[in-house]
Short mmCIF file of C-alpha atoms in Angstrom, two decimals:
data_model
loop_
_atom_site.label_atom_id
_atom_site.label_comp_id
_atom_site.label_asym_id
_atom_site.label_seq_id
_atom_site.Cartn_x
_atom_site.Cartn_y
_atom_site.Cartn_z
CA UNK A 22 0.00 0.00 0.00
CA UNK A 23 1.49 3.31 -0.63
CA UNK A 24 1.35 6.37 1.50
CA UNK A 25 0.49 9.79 0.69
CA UNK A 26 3.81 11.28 2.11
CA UNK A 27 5.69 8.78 -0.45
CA UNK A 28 3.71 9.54 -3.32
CA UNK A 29 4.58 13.30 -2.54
CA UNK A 30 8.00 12.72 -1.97
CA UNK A 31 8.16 10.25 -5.20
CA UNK A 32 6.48 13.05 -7.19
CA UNK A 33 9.14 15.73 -6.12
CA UNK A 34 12.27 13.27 -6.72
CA UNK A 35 10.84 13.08 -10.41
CA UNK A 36 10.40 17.03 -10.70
CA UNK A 37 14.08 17.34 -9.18
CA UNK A 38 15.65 14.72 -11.56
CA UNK A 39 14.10 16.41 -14.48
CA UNK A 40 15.03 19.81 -13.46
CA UNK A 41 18.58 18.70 -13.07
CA UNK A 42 18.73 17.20 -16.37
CA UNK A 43 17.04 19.91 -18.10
CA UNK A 44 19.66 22.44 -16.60
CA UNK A 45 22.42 20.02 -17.58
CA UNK A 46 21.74 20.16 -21.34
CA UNK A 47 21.46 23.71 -20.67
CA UNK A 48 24.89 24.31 -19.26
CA UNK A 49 26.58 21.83 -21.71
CA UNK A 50 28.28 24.63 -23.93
CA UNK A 51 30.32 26.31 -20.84
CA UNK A 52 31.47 22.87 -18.99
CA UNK A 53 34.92 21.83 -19.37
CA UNK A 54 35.70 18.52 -20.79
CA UNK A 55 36.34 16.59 -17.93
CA UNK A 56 32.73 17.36 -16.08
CA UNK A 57 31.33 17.45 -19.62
CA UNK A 58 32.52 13.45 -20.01
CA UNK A 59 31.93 12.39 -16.54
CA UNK A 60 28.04 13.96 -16.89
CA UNK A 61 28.32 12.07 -20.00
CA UNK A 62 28.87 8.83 -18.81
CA UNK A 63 26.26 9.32 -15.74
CA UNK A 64 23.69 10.22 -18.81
CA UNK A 65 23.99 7.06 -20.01
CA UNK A 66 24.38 4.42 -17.60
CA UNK A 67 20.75 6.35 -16.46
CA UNK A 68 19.65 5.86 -20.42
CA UNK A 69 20.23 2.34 -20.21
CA UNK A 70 18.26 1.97 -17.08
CA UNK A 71 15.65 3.89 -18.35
CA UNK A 72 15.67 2.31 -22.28
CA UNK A 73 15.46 -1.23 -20.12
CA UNK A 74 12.11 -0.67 -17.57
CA UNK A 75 10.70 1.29 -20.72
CA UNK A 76 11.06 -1.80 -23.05
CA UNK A 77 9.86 -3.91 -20.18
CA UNK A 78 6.80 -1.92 -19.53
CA UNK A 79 5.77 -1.59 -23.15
CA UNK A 80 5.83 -5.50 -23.31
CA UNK A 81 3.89 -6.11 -20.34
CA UNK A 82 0.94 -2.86 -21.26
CA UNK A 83 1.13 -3.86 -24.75
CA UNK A 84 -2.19 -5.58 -25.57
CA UNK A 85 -3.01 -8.45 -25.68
CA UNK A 86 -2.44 -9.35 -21.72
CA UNK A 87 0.70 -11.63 -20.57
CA UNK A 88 -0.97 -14.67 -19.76
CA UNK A 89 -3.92 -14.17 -21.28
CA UNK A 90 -6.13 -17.43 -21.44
CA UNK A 91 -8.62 -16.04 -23.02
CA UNK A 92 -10.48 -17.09 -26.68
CA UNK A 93 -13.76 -18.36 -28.21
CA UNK A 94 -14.64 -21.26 -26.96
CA UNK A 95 -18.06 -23.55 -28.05
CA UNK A 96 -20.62 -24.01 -25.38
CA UNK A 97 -20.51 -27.04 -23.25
CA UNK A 98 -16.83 -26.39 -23.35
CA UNK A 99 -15.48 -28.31 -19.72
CA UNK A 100 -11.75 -27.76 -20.46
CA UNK A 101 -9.33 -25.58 -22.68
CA UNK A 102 -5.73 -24.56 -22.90
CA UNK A 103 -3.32 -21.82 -24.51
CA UNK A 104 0.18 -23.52 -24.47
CA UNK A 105 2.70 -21.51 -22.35
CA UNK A 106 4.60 -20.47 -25.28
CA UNK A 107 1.65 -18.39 -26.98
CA UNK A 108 0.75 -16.88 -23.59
CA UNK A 109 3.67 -16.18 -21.61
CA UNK A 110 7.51 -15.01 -22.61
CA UNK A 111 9.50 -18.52 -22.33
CA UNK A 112 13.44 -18.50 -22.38
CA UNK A 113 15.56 -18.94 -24.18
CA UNK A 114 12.91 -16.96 -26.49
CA UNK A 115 14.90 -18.62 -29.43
CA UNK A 116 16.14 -21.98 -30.99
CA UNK A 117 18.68 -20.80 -33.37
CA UNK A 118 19.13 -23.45 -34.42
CA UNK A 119 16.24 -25.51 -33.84
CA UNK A 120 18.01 -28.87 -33.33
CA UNK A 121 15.76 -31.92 -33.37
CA UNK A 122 13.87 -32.69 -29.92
CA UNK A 123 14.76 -29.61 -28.67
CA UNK A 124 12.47 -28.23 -26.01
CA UNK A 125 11.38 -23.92 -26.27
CA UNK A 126 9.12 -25.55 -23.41
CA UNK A 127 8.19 -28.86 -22.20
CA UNK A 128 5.26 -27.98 -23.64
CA UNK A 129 6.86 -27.31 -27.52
CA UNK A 130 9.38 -29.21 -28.55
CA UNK A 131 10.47 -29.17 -32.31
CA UNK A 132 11.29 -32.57 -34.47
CA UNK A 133 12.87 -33.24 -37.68
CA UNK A 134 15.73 -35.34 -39.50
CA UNK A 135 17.71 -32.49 -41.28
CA UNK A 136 21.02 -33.16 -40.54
CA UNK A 137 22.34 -29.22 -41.27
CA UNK A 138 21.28 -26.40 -38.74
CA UNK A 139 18.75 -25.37 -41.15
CA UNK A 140 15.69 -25.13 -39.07
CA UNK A 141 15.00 -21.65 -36.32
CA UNK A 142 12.34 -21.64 -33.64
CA UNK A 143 11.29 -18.51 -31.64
CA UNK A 144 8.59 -16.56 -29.74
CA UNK A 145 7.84 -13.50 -30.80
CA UNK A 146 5.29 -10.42 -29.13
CA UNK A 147 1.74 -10.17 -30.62
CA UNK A 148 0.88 -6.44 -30.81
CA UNK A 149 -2.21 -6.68 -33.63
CA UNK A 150 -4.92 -5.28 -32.26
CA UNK A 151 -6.76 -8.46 -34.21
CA UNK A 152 -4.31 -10.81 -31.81
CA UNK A 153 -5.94 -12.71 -29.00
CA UNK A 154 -2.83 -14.40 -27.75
CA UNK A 155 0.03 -12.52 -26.28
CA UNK A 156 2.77 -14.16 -27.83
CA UNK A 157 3.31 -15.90 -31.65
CA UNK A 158 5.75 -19.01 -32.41
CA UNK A 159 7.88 -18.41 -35.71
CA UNK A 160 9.14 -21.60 -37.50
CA UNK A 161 11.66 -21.25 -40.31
CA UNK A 162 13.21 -23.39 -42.72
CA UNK A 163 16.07 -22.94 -45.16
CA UNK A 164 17.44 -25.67 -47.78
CA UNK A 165 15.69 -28.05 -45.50
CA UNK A 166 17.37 -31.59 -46.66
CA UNK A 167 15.42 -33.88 -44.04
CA UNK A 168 12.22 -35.79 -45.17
CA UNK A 169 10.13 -34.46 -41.80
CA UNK A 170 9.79 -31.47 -39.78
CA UNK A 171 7.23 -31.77 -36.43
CA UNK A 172 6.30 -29.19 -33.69
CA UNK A 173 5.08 -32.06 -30.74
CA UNK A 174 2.69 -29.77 -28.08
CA UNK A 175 2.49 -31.76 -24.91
CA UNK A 176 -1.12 -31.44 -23.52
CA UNK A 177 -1.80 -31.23 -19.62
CA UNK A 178 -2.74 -34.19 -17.93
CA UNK A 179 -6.11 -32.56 -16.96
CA UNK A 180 -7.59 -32.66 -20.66
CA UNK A 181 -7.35 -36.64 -19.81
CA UNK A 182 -9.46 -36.00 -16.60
CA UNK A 183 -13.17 -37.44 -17.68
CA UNK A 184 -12.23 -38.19 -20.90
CA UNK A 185 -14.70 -39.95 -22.83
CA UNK A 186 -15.40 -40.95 -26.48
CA UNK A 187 -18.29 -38.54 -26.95
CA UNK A 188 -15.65 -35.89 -26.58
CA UNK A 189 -14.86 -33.32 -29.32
CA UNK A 190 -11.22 -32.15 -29.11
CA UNK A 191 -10.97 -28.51 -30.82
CA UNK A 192 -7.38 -27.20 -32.11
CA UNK A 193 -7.94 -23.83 -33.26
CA UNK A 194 -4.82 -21.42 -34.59
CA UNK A 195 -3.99 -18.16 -36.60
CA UNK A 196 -1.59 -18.77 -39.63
CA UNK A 197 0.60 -16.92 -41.85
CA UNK A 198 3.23 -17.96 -44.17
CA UNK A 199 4.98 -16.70 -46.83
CA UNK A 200 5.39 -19.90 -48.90
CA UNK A 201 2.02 -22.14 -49.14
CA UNK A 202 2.66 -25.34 -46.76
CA UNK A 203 -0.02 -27.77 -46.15
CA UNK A 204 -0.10 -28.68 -42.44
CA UNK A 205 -1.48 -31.92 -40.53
CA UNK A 206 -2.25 -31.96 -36.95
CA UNK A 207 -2.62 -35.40 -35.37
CA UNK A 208 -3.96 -35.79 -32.13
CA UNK A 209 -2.33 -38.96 -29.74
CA UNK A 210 -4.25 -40.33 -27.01
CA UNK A 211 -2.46 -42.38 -24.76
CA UNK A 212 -4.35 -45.25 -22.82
CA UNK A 213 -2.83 -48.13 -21.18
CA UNK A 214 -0.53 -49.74 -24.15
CA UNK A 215 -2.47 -48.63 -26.68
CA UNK A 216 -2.05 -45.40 -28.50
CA UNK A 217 -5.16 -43.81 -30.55
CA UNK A 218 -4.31 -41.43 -33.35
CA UNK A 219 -6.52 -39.15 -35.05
CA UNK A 220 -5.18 -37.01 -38.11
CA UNK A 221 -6.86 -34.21 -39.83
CA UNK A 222 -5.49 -31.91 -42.18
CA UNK A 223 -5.94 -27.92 -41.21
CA UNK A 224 -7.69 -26.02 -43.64
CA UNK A 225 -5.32 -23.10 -45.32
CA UNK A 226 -7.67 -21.13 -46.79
CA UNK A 227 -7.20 -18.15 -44.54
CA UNK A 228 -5.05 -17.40 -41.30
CA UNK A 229 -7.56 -18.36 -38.52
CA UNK A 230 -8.16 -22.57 -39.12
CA UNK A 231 -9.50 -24.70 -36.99
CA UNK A 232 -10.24 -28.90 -36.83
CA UNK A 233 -12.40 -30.79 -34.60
CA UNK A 234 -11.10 -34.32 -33.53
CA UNK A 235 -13.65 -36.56 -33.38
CA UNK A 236 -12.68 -39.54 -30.34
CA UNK A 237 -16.25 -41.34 -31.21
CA UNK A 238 -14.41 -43.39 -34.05
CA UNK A 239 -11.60 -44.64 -31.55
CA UNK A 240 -10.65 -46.96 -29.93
CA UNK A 241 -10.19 -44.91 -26.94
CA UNK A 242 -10.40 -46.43 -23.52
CA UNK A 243 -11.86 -44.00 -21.52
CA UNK A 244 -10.93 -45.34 -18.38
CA UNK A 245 -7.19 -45.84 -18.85
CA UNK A 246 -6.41 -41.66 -21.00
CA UNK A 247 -3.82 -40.89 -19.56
CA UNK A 248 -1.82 -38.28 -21.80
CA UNK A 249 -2.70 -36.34 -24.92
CA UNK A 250 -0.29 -35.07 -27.27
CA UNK A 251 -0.40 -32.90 -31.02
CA UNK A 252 1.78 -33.17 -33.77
CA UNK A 253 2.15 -30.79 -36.14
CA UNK A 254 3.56 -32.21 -39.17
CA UNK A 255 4.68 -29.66 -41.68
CA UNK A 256 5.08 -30.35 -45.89
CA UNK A 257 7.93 -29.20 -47.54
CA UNK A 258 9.23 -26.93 -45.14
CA UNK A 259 12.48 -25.57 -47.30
CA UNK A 260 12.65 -21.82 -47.75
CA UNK A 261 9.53 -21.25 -45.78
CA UNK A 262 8.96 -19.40 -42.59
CA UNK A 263 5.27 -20.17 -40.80
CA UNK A 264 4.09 -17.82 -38.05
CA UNK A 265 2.08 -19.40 -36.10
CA UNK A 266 0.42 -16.23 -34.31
CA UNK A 267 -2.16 -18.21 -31.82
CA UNK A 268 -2.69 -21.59 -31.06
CA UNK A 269 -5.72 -23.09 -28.68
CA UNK A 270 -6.99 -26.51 -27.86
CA UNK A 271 -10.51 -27.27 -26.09
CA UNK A 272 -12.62 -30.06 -25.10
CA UNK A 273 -16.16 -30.72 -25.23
CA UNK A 274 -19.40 -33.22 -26.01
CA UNK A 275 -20.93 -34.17 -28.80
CA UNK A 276 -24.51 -32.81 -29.26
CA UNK A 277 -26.72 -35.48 -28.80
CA UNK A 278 -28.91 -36.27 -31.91
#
């Protein structure tokens, strides 16, 4: 809590510093080298300071909202999740390069058989006033030589929670590239031994693209889900770079017929 006597005194510090600096610029012409180069350095080490909070500030009032959780969801909706790396800054911020099974979070973590550092992975800041998410994931490729390139995104344990085959699974995600690249997403279901895929291919007709996976034509055992996983599988990656600006995943029933 802060007091009114601080806030005063706060206030008056700022007026002072101002003042001082204002008067410095002022007197430059008549100082002699020496104080001239000492105010100089004292200018900025405080410029730095200053640049830094600034630059922090901006990212954190910049909209949309650090952390934000927040996008459209279909009613009936009993779980959903923004992965940490399209929400919140992550370090390192950058994969550069991108070598295969390496982690930007334990929740992203890039695959691919190119043997050359020819792949790049990193987080960038959403400032569109269009963008939902705070943060965007930027894959690119250069003379990609490998015959795959995956982004795995490792799903909480909680979307297994109640998990039954009546269940919709929604992956929803903004797009841009510069190069056309078809992309598949295939959604892994752990249970027990057994593994149950389901693979759709997102529709590239425009930025925002969305699929539904459907877990009625599974052979999901509801009472042994244990972990849920995405791939996205990329085609012909070389000379390509794919912003992926938002990316979403929810759960939810069927309607009954």
């Amino acid at each position: 809590m802060s007091w009114p006597l601080q806030n005063q005194i706060d206030r008056f510090l700022r007026r002072r510093a101002v003042k001082r600096w204002r008067k410095a610029v002022h007197d430059v012409p008549a100082m002699d080298l020496a104080t001239l180069d000492a105010k100089n350095d004292v200018a900025k080490k405080t410029l730095r300071a200053v640049s830094a909070f600034k630059l922090e500030a901006e990212c954190r009032l910049a909209l949309p909202r650090i952390g934000s959780q927040k996008f459209p969801q279909p009613v009936g909706t009993d779980w959903a999740w923004r992965p940490k790396p399209w929400r919140a800054a992550v370090v390192p911020a950058g994969l550069i390069p991108a070598l295969s099974k390496m982690e930007m979070t334990n929740e992203l973590v890039v695959f691919h058989d190119c043997k050359r550092a020819e792949v790049s992975l990193r987080q960038t800041r959403n400032t569109r006033e269009v963008d939902l998410a705070p943060f965007g994931v930027t894959l690119a490729a250069y003379h990609f030589e490998g015959s795959y390139l995956s982004l795995v995104i490792e799903i909480p344990k909680a979307s297994c929670e109640g998990l039954k085959k009546r269940h919709l699974i929604r992956l929803a995600a903004v797009i841009e590239s510069e190069q056309p690249s078809k992309i598949y997403a295939r959604l892994n279901v752990k249970n027990g031994p057994n593994t149950e895929q389901v693979l759709l291919t997102l529709p590239d007709d425009r930025p925002e693209t969305m699929v539904e996976f459907d877990l009625a034509y599974s052979g999901l055992n509801e009472k042994r889900a244990e972990r849920m996983w995405v791939d996205l599988m990329i085609e012909s990656p070389a000379m390509n770079r794919i912003d992926l600006r938002d990316l979403t995943l929810c759960r939810y029933p069927r309607a009954e017929i």
